[in-house]
Amino acid sequence: MEKLLDVKDLAVSFRTYFGEIEAVRGISFHVNKGETVAIVGESGCGKSVTSNSLMQLLQMPPAYYKRGKILFQGENIIKKSEKEMQDIRGNKISMIFQDPMASLNPTMKVGKQIIEGIVKRQGLGKNKARKKAIEMLESVSVPQSNKRIGQYPHELSIGMCQRVMIAIAMISNPKLLIADEPTTALDVTVQAQILDIMKDIQKKSQTSIILITHDLGIVADMSDRIIVMYAGKFMEEGNVMEVFNNPMHPYTGKLLGSVPGLNINKFEPLHSIEGSPPDLYKPPTGCPFFDRCDEAMYICKDNVPERTYHSDTHYSCCWLNHPMAKDAAEGGEI
Amino acid sequence: MSKPLISVKNLKKYFNVGWRKTLKAVDGINFDIYPGETFGLVGESGCGKSTAGRTIIGLYEPTDGTTTFNGKNIYDLSRNEMQKIRKDIQMIFQDPYTSLNPRIPVQDIVAEPLDIHNIYSNPNQRRKRVIELLNLVGLGEEHTNRFPHEFSGGQRQRIGIARALALNPKFIICDEPISALDVSIQAQVINLLKNLQKGMGLTYLFISHDLSMVRYISERIGVMYSGHIVELADSEDLYADPIHPYTQALLSAIPIPDPKKQRDRYRIILKGDILSPINPKESCRFESRCPYVLDICGRKEPGFKKVKNNHFVACHRANEIIDGTLNQSRNPY
C-alpha cells in the first residue's frame, strides 16, 4: 500500500521558563492511503502536539522540532517554508478541531468561511464558489443548506457548526484529514451523526484520516489501526482487532479495562490505573509507565523498551514482551 | 421497599430569559431516591439535569414543586432549619479546577463546612478530622498545607469529595463528577465513590452524560430530555429493554469499546436537533426527532405511565413499542 504520510522519529519540545517540556519524544508511524489511524491517550500525552506538528501549527518558539522527519508524499514537511505550508494546509492536509464554536470565525458568514480557501487558491467566481459551498454543506447533511450559508456561527447549533467545520476541511479534497477530538464537545446522539458523516466522506473521497481521541468506543467504531500514546511515546500499535482483542502492553490493557463495557459486573471494582502520568519536564529515563505498572521490573526503570513485534502490524514497547523476557522469568538474565 | 430518603414531586425551574420568554429548564419531574441507593440522571447537555440537581439542593429557588427530605419539604424551611438540613445534603461539582478556591490551602477547603457549622472549637481536633477525611479519599497529612494548583485533576476531585464528606452527610448530589477527568482517573474516582457508599451508607444522586458509567454505578436511572424525565427504570432493565424512542437512540449512539460488536450492531441515528426549551409548546418534547411520531405527539404532552414493575415511560406509543407492533429492534445497546 502507498504510504501517504511517514513520520520518522519525531520529537517536539517546548522551551519554557521552567525548562524544556518534551511533549513528543521520538515517535514513528505511517498512514496509508484511505485508512483511518487512531491515536489514543490521556490528556497531556502529546496527541494534540503530534497532530499540530504535522501541519506546522505549533507556535515556534516556544515549540521546536527536536529531531525527526515528517514525510508527506515523500517530502519533508519540517523543512518547508511558511509559504509552502500555506499551499499544503487546507489543500492537501486539513484539520477538524475539538471545539467548533471556538474555531469558526464568529464575525463571518459560514458560507464565506467554507469557500475562503478555494476562492483564494483556485480563483473561483462568486457564483461557482457559492454553488460549491451549498453542495459541500449538503454532503455533510446540513438541511436547508442554501439558507445556512448566509448565517453566522452563533445561529447554528454546535452539531451544525461541526458539520460546517468538516465542510471547510473537505472542500478542497484533501489527501489527509486530521481530526483532533472531533466529537468531544458534542452529545452522544450528535456524535453518532458526525461520525457517520466522516465515514461517508471517507468512503466517497478515499481520504486518509488521523483520528485523535481519548474515547475507545469511537476508536472501535472508526479506525483501521490504533496507536496508543503515553507520555510522548507510542506504547502499542496494531490493527484495531489485534489491539482490542489482544492488548500486549499493560497500559493498553488497563486503559481498556477502565471503561465499563457491555458485560460489566457491578459488584466488581473498575480496573483503575493508580497514580497519574509522569511530568514531562523531567521525563522518565526508562519506560514512562514504570511507576504505574503492576508488572514493572528492574530493567523498566532505566531502560527504554524497544519495539517487540507480535505480527507484521502489531507491536508493543514493553520489556515483558521482549523475546528474552521469558528466559529472565525462568532465572536467566537480561 | 423502605421509605424514600428524598422525594421530588413535580419540580419545576423556569428562567426568564427576555421579554415574555421563559426557559423551562426543568418542567415537572418526579422521582424518589431510597436510602443507600444511587439514582442516575442522564441526558444530553442542556436537558436540565444539572439544573435539577441544583434546584433539589436549593441552590436555585424552584418555580414549583416540592422536595421532601426526612418528611419535610425543604423549600418551606426557615434559614436556620435549612442550614441544619444542609449538613445532610452535600454536593460534588463537575469541574475540580473551578470549584476549589485557589487561594486557600487544602486543609481550610476541607474544613470549611466544619467551620461554618461550628463543629470543632479545638484546632487540634479540627486538624485531626481533616487528616481523617483526606485519608478517606486517598490523600494524606502531607497534603494539608498545599494549594489546589499543586494537585492533578483527579486529586482535586478527591479534595472536593473530602469536603462533601466533612459533615457526615446522608445524601450527596454528584453533578458530573468525572466528566472533566481522564479515563484512567475516572475509574479511580468511581471506585472511591462506590467504596465510600458502602462504608458510610451514603445515598447518591449521580448526574452524568456518560451512560456506561451511570449504568455501572446506579441502581435506578432516569433519562431526561428537554426538562422532562422520559423514562425511569432499574438500570439493568433500562439497558436491556429501553422503551422510549429517545432512550433507544441514546443507547444505540454510545460507541462500545469492542470493534466487532460496535461495527455489527444496529444503530439509530437521530435526525434533527433538540427543540428549544424557550416557550415550548404543549407537545412531546422529542416530537421533532422521533422516528415514530404521530399527530397526537404534537398536540399533547404524554403522561408518565407505569409499564412494568419499576419501569415508567412518557410516550404516547409506549404500548405499541412494548407489543412489538412497531417494526424495530428494541435493544440496540
PDB file of C-alpha atoms in Angstrom, chain B residues 105-215:
ATOM      1  CA  PRO B 105      -4.881  25.687  51.433  1.00  0.00           C
ATOM      2  CA  VAL B 106      -6.434  22.255  51.256  1.00  0.00           C
ATOM      3  CA  GLN B 107      -6.974  21.880  54.987  1.00  0.00           C
ATOM      4  CA  ASP B 108      -9.112  25.015  55.071  1.00  0.00           C
ATOM      5  CA  ILE B 109     -11.046  23.952  51.985  1.00  0.00           C
ATOM      6  CA  VAL B 110     -11.885  20.621  53.558  1.00  0.00           C
ATOM      7  CA  ALA B 111     -12.610  22.193  56.944  1.00  0.00           C
ATOM      8  CA  GLU B 112     -14.829  24.941  55.588  1.00  0.00           C
ATOM      9  CA  PRO B 113     -18.089  23.058  56.220  1.00  0.00           C
ATOM     10  CA  LEU B 114     -16.838  22.233  59.728  1.00  0.00           C
ATOM     11  CA  ASP B 115     -16.147  25.919  60.385  1.00  0.00           C
ATOM     12  CA  ILE B 116     -19.496  27.070  59.035  1.00  0.00           C
ATOM     13  CA  HIS B 117     -21.369  24.670  61.289  1.00  0.00           C
ATOM     14  CA  ASN B 118     -19.062  25.267  64.277  1.00  0.00           C
ATOM     15  CA  ILE B 119     -18.332  21.603  64.754  1.00  0.00           C
ATOM     16  CA  TYR B 120     -14.914  21.859  66.405  1.00  0.00           C
ATOM     17  CA  SER B 121     -13.710  24.606  68.707  1.00  0.00           C
ATOM     18  CA  ASN B 122     -10.404  22.861  69.301  1.00  0.00           C
ATOM     19  CA  PRO B 123      -7.964  23.372  66.394  1.00  0.00           C
ATOM     20  CA  ASN B 124      -6.242  20.060  67.074  1.00  0.00           C
ATOM     21  CA  GLN B 125      -9.487  18.168  66.752  1.00  0.00           C
ATOM     22  CA  ARG B 126     -10.284  20.063  63.579  1.00  0.00           C
ATOM     23  CA  ARG B 127      -6.925  19.169  62.095  1.00  0.00           C
ATOM     24  CA  LYS B 128      -7.348  15.553  63.110  1.00  0.00           C
ATOM     25  CA  ARG B 129     -10.699  15.408  61.365  1.00  0.00           C
ATOM     26  CA  VAL B 130      -9.245  16.992  58.196  1.00  0.00           C
ATOM     27  CA  ILE B 131      -6.494  14.380  58.074  1.00  0.00           C
ATOM     28  CA  GLU B 132      -9.030  11.645  58.675  1.00  0.00           C
ATOM     29  CA  LEU B 133     -11.087  12.940  55.747  1.00  0.00           C
ATOM     30  CA  LEU B 134      -8.066  13.217  53.463  1.00  0.00           C
ATOM     31  CA  ASN B 135      -7.075   9.656  54.324  1.00  0.00           C
ATOM     32  CA  LEU B 136     -10.587   8.558  53.489  1.00  0.00           C
ATOM     33  CA  VAL B 137     -10.213   9.786  49.925  1.00  0.00           C
ATOM     34  CA  GLY B 138      -6.676   8.516  49.460  1.00  0.00           C
ATOM     35  CA  LEU B 139      -4.741  11.687  50.261  1.00  0.00           C
ATOM     36  CA  GLY B 140      -2.512  12.204  53.285  1.00  0.00           C
ATOM     37  CA  GLU B 141      -1.326  14.518  56.013  1.00  0.00           C
ATOM     38  CA  GLU B 142       1.415  15.904  53.775  1.00  0.00           C
ATOM     39  CA  HIS B 143      -1.217  17.481  51.523  1.00  0.00           C
ATOM     40  CA  THR B 144      -2.863  19.650  54.168  1.00  0.00           C
ATOM     41  CA  ASN B 145      -0.854  22.809  53.604  1.00  0.00           C
ATOM     42  CA  ARG B 146      -0.750  22.708  49.830  1.00  0.00           C
ATOM     43  CA  PHE B 147      -2.868  24.773  47.486  1.00  0.00           C
ATOM     44  CA  PRO B 148      -5.235  23.407  44.833  1.00  0.00           C
ATOM     45  CA  HIS B 149      -2.955  24.248  41.893  1.00  0.00           C
ATOM     46  CA  GLU B 150      -0.411  21.755  43.175  1.00  0.00           C
ATOM     47  CA  PHE B 151      -2.778  18.866  42.532  1.00  0.00           C
ATOM     48  CA  SER B 152      -3.842  16.996  39.414  1.00  0.00           C
ATOM     49  CA  GLY B 153      -7.469  16.857  38.303  1.00  0.00           C
ATOM     50  CA  GLY B 154      -8.145  13.517  39.947  1.00  0.00           C
ATOM     51  CA  GLN B 155      -6.627  14.620  43.247  1.00  0.00           C
ATOM     52  CA  ARG B 156      -8.625  17.844  43.204  1.00  0.00           C
ATOM     53  CA  GLN B 157     -11.800  15.887  42.708  1.00  0.00           C
ATOM     54  CA  ARG B 158     -10.794  13.859  45.766  1.00  0.00           C
ATOM     55  CA  ILE B 159     -10.434  17.081  47.751  1.00  0.00           C
ATOM     56  CA  GLY B 160     -13.932  18.053  46.607  1.00  0.00           C
ATOM     57  CA  ILE B 161     -15.207  14.698  47.789  1.00  0.00           C
ATOM     58  CA  ALA B 162     -13.450  15.063  51.164  1.00  0.00           C
ATOM     59  CA  ARG B 163     -15.124  18.449  51.600  1.00  0.00           C
ATOM     60  CA  ALA B 164     -18.514  16.957  50.793  1.00  0.00           C
ATOM     61  CA  LEU B 165     -17.959  14.198  53.351  1.00  0.00           C
ATOM     62  CA  ALA B 166     -16.837  16.523  56.159  1.00  0.00           C
ATOM     63  CA  LEU B 167     -20.210  16.732  57.868  1.00  0.00           C
ATOM     64  CA  ASN B 168     -21.123  13.060  57.529  1.00  0.00           C
ATOM     65  CA  PRO B 169     -23.946  13.713  55.082  1.00  0.00           C
ATOM     66  CA  LYS B 170     -26.637  11.206  54.227  1.00  0.00           C
ATOM     67  CA  PHE B 171     -27.199  12.321  50.667  1.00  0.00           C
ATOM     68  CA  ILE B 172     -24.701  13.564  48.087  1.00  0.00           C
ATOM     69  CA  ILE B 173     -25.506  15.068  44.708  1.00  0.00           C
ATOM     70  CA  CYS B 174     -22.727  14.240  42.278  1.00  0.00           C
ATOM     71  CA  ASP B 175     -23.006  16.649  39.361  1.00  0.00           C
ATOM     72  CA  GLU B 176     -20.880  15.154  36.565  1.00  0.00           C
ATOM     73  CA  PRO B 177     -18.069  14.343  38.992  1.00  0.00           C
ATOM     74  CA  ILE B 178     -15.952  12.533  36.415  1.00  0.00           C
ATOM     75  CA  SER B 179     -16.528  14.254  33.114  1.00  0.00           C
ATOM     76  CA  ALA B 180     -13.535  16.576  33.481  1.00  0.00           C
ATOM     77  CA  LEU B 181     -11.197  13.672  34.213  1.00  0.00           C
ATOM     78  CA  ASP B 182      -9.214  11.233  32.091  1.00  0.00           C
ATOM     79  CA  VAL B 183     -10.452   7.713  31.545  1.00  0.00           C
ATOM     80  CA  SER B 184      -7.944   6.070  33.861  1.00  0.00           C
ATOM     81  CA  ILE B 185      -8.621   8.645  36.590  1.00  0.00           C
ATOM     82  CA  GLN B 186     -12.398   8.337  36.158  1.00  0.00           C
ATOM     83  CA  ALA B 187     -12.214   4.733  37.243  1.00  0.00           C
ATOM     84  CA  GLN B 188     -10.287   5.733  40.391  1.00  0.00           C
ATOM     85  CA  VAL B 189     -12.924   8.290  41.382  1.00  0.00           C
ATOM     86  CA  ILE B 190     -15.821   5.959  40.637  1.00  0.00           C
ATOM     87  CA  ASN B 191     -14.249   3.186  42.720  1.00  0.00           C
ATOM     88  CA  LEU B 192     -13.714   5.679  45.544  1.00  0.00           C
ATOM     89  CA  LEU B 193     -17.336   6.846  45.430  1.00  0.00           C
ATOM     90  CA  LYS B 194     -18.543   3.248  45.475  1.00  0.00           C
ATOM     91  CA  ASN B 195     -16.330   2.316  48.434  1.00  0.00           C
ATOM     92  CA  LEU B 196     -17.434   5.366  50.391  1.00  0.00           C
ATOM     93  CA  GLN B 197     -21.048   4.497  49.729  1.00  0.00           C
ATOM     94  CA  LYS B 198     -20.518   1.002  51.058  1.00  0.00           C
ATOM     95  CA  GLY B 199     -18.576   2.196  54.082  1.00  0.00           C
ATOM     96  CA  MET B 200     -20.717   5.153  55.103  1.00  0.00           C
ATOM     97  CA  GLY B 201     -24.140   4.162  53.817  1.00  0.00           C
ATOM     98  CA  LEU B 202     -24.393   7.167  51.515  1.00  0.00           C
ATOM     99  CA  THR B 203     -27.133   7.858  49.036  1.00  0.00           C
ATOM    100  CA  TYR B 204     -26.179   9.409  45.714  1.00  0.00           C
ATOM    101  CA  LEU B 205     -27.899  11.336  43.003  1.00  0.00           C
ATOM    102  CA  PHE B 206     -25.475  10.786  40.153  1.00  0.00           C
ATOM    103  CA  ILE B 207     -25.840  13.230  37.290  1.00  0.00           C
ATOM    104  CA  SER B 208     -23.898  12.373  34.165  1.00  0.00           C
ATOM    105  CA  HIS B 209     -23.956  12.146  30.419  1.00  0.00           C
ATOM    106  CA  ASP B 210     -21.661   9.135  30.395  1.00  0.00           C
ATOM    107  CA  LEU B 211     -24.170   6.354  30.005  1.00  0.00           C
ATOM    108  CA  SER B 212     -21.856   3.438  30.561  1.00  0.00           C
ATOM    109  CA  MET B 213     -20.555   4.888  33.841  1.00  0.00           C
ATOM    110  CA  VAL B 214     -24.095   5.614  35.014  1.00  0.00           C
ATOM    111  CA  ARG B 215     -25.055   2.061  34.284  1.00  0.00           C
TER     112      ARG B 215
END
